[in-house]
mmCIF file of C-alpha atoms and ligand atoms in Angstrom:
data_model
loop_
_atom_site.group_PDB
_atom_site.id
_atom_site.type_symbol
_atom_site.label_atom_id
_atom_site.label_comp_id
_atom_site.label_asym_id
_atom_site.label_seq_id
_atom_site.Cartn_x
_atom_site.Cartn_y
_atom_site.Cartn_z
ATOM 1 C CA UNK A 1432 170.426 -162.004 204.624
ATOM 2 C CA UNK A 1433 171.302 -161.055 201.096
ATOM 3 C CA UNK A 1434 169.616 -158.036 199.702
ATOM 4 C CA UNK A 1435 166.481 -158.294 197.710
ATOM 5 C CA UNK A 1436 165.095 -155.976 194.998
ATOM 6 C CA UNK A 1437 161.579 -156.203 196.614
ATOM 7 C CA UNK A 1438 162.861 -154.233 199.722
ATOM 8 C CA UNK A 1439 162.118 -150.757 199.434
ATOM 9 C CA UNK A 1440 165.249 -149.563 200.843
ATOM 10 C CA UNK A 1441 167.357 -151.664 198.703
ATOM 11 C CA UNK A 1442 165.408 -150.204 195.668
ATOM 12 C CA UNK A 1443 166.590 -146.765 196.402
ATOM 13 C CA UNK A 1444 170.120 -147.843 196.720
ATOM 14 C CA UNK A 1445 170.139 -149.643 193.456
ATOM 15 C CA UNK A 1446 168.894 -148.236 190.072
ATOM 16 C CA UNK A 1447 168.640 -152.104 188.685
ATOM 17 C CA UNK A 1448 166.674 -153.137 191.916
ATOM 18 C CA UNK A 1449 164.150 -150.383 190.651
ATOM 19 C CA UNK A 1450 164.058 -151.709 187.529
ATOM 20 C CA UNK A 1451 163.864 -155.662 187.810
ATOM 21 C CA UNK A 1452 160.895 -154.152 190.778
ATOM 22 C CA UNK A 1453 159.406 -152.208 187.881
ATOM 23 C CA UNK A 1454 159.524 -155.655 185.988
ATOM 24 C CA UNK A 1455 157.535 -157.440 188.253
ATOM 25 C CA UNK A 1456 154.440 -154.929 188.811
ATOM 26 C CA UNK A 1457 154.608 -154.942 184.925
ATOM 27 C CA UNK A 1458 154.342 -158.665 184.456
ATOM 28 C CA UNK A 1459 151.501 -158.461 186.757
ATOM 29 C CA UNK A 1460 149.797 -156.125 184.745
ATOM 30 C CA UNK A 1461 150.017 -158.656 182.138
ATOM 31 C CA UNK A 1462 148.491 -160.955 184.191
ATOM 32 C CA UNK A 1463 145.472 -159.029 185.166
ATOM 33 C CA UNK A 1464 144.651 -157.813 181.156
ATOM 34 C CA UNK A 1465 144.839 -161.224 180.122
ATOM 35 C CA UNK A 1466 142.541 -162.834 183.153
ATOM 36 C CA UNK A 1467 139.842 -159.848 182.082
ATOM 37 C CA UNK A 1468 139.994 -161.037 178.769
ATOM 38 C CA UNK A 1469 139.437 -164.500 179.705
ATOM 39 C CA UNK A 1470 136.724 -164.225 182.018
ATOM 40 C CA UNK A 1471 135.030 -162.575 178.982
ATOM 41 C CA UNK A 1472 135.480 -165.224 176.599
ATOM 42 C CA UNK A 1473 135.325 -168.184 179.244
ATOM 43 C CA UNK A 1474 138.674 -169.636 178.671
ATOM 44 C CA UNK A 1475 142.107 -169.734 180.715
ATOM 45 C CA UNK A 1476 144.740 -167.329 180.341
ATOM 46 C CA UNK A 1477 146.625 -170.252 178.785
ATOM 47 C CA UNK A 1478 144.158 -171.619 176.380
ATOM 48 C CA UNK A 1479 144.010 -167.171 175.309
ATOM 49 C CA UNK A 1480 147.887 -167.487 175.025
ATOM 50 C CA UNK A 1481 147.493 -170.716 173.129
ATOM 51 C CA UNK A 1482 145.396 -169.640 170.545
ATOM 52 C CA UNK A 1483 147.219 -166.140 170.221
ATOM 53 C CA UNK A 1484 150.042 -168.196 169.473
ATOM 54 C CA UNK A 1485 148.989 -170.299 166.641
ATOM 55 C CA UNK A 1486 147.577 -167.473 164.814
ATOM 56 C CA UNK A 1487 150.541 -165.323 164.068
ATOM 57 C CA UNK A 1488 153.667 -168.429 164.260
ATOM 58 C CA UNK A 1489 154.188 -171.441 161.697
ATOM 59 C CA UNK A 1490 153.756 -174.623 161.916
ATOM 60 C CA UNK A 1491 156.626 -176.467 163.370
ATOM 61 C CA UNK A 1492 156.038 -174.050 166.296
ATOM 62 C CA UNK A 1493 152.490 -174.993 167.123
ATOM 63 C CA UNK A 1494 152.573 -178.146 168.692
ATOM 64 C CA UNK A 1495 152.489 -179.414 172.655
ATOM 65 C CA UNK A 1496 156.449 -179.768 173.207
ATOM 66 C CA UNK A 1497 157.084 -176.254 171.229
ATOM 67 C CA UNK A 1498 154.175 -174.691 173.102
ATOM 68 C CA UNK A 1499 155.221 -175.933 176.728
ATOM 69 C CA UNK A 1500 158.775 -174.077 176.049
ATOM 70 C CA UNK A 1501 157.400 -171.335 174.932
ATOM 71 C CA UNK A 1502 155.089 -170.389 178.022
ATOM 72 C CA UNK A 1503 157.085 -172.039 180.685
ATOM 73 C CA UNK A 1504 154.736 -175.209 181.512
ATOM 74 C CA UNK A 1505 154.917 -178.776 181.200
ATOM 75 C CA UNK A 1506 152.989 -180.607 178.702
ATOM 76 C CA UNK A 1507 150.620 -182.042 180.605
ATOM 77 C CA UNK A 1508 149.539 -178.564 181.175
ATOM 78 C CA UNK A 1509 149.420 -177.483 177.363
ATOM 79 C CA UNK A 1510 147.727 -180.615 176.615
ATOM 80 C CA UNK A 1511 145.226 -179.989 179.384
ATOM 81 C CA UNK A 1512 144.242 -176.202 177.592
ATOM 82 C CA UNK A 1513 144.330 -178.041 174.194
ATOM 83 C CA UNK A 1514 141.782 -180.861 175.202
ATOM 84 C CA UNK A 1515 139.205 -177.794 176.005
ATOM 85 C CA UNK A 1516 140.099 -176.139 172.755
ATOM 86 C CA UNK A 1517 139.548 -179.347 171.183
ATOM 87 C CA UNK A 1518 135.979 -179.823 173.063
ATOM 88 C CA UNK A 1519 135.162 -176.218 172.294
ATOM 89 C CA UNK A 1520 136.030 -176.832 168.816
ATOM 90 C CA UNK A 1521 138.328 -173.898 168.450
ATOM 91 C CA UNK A 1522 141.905 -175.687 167.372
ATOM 92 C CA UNK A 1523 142.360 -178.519 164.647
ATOM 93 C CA UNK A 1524 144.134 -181.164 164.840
ATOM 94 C CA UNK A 1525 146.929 -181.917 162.170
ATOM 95 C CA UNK A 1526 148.526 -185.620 162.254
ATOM 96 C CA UNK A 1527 149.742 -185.945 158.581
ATOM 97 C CA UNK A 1528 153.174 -184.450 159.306
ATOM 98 C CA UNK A 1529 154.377 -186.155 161.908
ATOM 99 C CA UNK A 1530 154.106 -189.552 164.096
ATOM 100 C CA UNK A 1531 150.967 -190.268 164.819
ATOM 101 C CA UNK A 1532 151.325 -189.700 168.565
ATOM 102 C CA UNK A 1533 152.009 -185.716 167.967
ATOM 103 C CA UNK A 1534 150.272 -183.279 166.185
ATOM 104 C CA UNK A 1535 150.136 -179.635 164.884
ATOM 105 C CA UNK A 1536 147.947 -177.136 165.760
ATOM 106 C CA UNK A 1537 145.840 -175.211 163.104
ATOM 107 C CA UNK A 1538 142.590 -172.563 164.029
ATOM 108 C CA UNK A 1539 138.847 -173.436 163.614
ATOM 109 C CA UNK A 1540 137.257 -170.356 162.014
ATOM 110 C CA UNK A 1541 135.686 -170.108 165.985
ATOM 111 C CA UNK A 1542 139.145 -169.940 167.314
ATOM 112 C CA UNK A 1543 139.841 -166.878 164.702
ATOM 113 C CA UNK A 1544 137.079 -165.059 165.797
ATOM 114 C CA UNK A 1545 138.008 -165.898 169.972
ATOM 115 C CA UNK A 1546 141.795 -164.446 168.677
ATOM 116 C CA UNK A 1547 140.198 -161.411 167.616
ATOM 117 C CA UNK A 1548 138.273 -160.660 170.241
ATOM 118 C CA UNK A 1549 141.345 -161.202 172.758
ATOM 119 C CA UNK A 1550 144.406 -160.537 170.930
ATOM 120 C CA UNK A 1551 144.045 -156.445 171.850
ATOM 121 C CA UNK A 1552 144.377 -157.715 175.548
ATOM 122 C CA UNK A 1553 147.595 -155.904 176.006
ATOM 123 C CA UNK A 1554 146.151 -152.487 173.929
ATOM 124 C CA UNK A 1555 145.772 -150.864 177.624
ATOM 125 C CA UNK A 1556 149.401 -150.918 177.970
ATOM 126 C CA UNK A 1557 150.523 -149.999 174.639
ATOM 127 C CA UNK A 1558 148.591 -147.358 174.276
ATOM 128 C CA UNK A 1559 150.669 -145.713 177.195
ATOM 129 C CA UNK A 1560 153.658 -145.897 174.716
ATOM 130 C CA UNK A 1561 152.260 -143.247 172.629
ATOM 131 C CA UNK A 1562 153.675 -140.196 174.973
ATOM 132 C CA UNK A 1563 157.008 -141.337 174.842
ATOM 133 C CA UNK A 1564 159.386 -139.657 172.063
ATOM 134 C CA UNK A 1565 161.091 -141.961 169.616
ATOM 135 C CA UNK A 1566 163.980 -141.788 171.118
ATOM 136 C CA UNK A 1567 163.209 -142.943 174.200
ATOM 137 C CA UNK A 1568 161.195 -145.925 172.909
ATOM 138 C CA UNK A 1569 164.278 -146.552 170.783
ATOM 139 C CA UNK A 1570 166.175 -146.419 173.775
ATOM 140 C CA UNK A 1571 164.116 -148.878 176.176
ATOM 141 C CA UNK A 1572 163.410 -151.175 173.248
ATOM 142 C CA UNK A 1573 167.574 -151.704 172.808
ATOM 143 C CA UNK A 1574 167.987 -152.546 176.569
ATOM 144 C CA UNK A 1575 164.978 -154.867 176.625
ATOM 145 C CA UNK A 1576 165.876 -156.529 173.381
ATOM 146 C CA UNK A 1577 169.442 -157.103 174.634
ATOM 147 C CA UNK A 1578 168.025 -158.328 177.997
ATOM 148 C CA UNK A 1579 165.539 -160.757 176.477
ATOM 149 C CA UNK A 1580 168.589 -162.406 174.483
ATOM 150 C CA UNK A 1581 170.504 -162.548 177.695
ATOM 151 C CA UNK A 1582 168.070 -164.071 179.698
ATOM 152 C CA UNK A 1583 167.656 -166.753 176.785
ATOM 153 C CA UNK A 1584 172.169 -167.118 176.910
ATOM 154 C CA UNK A 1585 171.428 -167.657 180.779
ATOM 155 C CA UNK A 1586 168.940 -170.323 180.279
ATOM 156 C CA UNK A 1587 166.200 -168.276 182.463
ATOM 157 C CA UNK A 1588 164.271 -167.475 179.126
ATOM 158 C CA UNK A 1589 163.881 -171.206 177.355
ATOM 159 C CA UNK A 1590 162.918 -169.664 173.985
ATOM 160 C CA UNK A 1591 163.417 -166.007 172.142
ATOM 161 C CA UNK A 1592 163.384 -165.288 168.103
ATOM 162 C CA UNK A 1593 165.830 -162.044 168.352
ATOM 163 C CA UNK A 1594 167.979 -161.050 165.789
ATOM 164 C CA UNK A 1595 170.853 -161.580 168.445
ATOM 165 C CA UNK A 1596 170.427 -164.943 168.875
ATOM 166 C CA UNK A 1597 169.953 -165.945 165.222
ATOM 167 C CA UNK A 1598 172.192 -167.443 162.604
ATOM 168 C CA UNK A 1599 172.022 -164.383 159.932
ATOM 169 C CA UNK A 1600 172.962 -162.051 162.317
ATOM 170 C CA UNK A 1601 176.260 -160.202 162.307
ATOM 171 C CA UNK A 1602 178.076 -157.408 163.780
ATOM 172 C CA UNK A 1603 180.562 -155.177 161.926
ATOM 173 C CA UNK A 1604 181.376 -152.766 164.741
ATOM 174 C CA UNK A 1605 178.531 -151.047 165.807
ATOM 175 C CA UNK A 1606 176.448 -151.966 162.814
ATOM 176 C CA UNK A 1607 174.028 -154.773 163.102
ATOM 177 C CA UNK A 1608 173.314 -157.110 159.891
ATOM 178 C CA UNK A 1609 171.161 -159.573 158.696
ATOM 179 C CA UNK A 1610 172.648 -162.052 156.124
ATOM 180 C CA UNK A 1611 169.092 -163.254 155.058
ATOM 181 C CA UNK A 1612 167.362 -160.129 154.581
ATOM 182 C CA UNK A 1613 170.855 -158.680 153.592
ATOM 183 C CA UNK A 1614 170.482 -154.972 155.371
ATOM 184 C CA UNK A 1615 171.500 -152.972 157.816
ATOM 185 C CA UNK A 1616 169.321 -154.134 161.000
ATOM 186 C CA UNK A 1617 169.222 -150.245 162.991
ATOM 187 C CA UNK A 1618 167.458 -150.170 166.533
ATOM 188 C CA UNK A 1619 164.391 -150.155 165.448
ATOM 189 C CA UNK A 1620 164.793 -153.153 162.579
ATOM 190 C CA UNK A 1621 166.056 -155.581 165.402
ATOM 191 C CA UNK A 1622 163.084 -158.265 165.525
ATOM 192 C CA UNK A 1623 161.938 -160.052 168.956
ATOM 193 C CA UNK A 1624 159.731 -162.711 167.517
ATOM 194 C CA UNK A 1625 161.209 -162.839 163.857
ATOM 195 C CA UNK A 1626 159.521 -165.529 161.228
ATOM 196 C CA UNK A 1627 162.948 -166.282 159.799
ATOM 197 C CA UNK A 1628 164.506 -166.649 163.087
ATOM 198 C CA UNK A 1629 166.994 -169.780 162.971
ATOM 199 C CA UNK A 1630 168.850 -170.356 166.001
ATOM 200 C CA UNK A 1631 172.437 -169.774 165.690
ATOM 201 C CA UNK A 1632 174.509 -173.079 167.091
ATOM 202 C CA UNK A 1633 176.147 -172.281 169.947
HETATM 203 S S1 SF4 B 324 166.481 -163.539 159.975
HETATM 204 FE FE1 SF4 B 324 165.207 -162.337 161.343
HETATM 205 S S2 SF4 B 324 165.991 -162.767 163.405
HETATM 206 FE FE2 SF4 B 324 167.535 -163.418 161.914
HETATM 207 S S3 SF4 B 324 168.923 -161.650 161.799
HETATM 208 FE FE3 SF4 B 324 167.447 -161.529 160.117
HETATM 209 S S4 SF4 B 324 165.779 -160.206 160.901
HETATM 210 FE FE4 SF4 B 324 166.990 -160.913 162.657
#
């Protein structure tokens, strides 16, 4: 039987079994501030992510196909969260840019306020992040950042907006760059959900 980073034993043989172990009791953490925010507010976790989503990303992003890559479900599923949005008249909409079979998604001025009563769900574990130094933060955020883009390379992660993965990017030795912005892109500049993200071909 091969080895598996959820046995114990294996985890103290293996730094990265610890870590990808460390992963998963995080994502469920994640799971469990986001269903306590829902239950509040009487939505899904979804339909939480949904609107979350829309509120801080453009347009061409906020529609059922876009939405469904981003979050790892099928369309049928996104579709399913928007139709109670739409009953609960917290999304809008948009059909004038497209087909008339797909649309984009826009916030009802309920939807704002349901985004800011839920978009603190992860404050709990951000607020832990305060007693680390900067360096350390600057040194977890480099690994995760690289291992985000990775994932994405690998085709585990369907859709990222780091600075590694986008067309301005460049590296001139051990400087990073950004064409658009035209600086120097240090640890702490690298974006993981950039605006101006454009996907660099392949
Ligand atoms: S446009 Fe954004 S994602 Fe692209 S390199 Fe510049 S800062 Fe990074």
């Amino acid at each position: 039987m091969s080895k598996s980073v959820f046995d114990p034993n294996q985890q103290q043989a293996d730094t990265a079994s610890k870590i990808v172990a460390g992963l998963e009791r995080i994502s469920e953490v994640f799971k469990a501030l986001l269903w306590d925010k829902a239950k509040q507010v009487g939505l899904s976790p979804i339909q939480i992510q949904i609107l979350i989503f829309i509120a801080y990303h453009k347009e061409p992003l906020c529609n059922v196909s876009h939405l469904a890559k981003e979050f790892n479900v099928t369309k049928p599923t996104i579709s399913d969260a928007i139709k109670v949005l739409d009953r609960k008249k917290m999304v809008l909409k948009d059909y004038s840019s497209s087909d008339n079979r797909s649309y984009t998604l826009h916030l009802s001025e309920l939807g704002k306020e349901i985004v800011a009563q839920t978009q603190d769900f992860a404050a709990p574990l951000q607020s832990l992040f305060g007693n680390f130094d900067q360096t350390d933060l600057d040194s977890v955020f480099k690994t995760l950042s690289e291992l985000i883009y990775k994932l994405n390379q690998t085709g585990i992660l369907s859709v990222q907006r780091t600075c590694m993965g986008c067309k301005f990017f460049m590296k001139d030795g051990h400087r990073n760059y950004c064409n658009l912005l035209e600086k120097e892109l240090k640890t702490q500049d690298i974006r993981l959900d950039c605006p101006e993200f454009e996907e660099k071909s392949a």
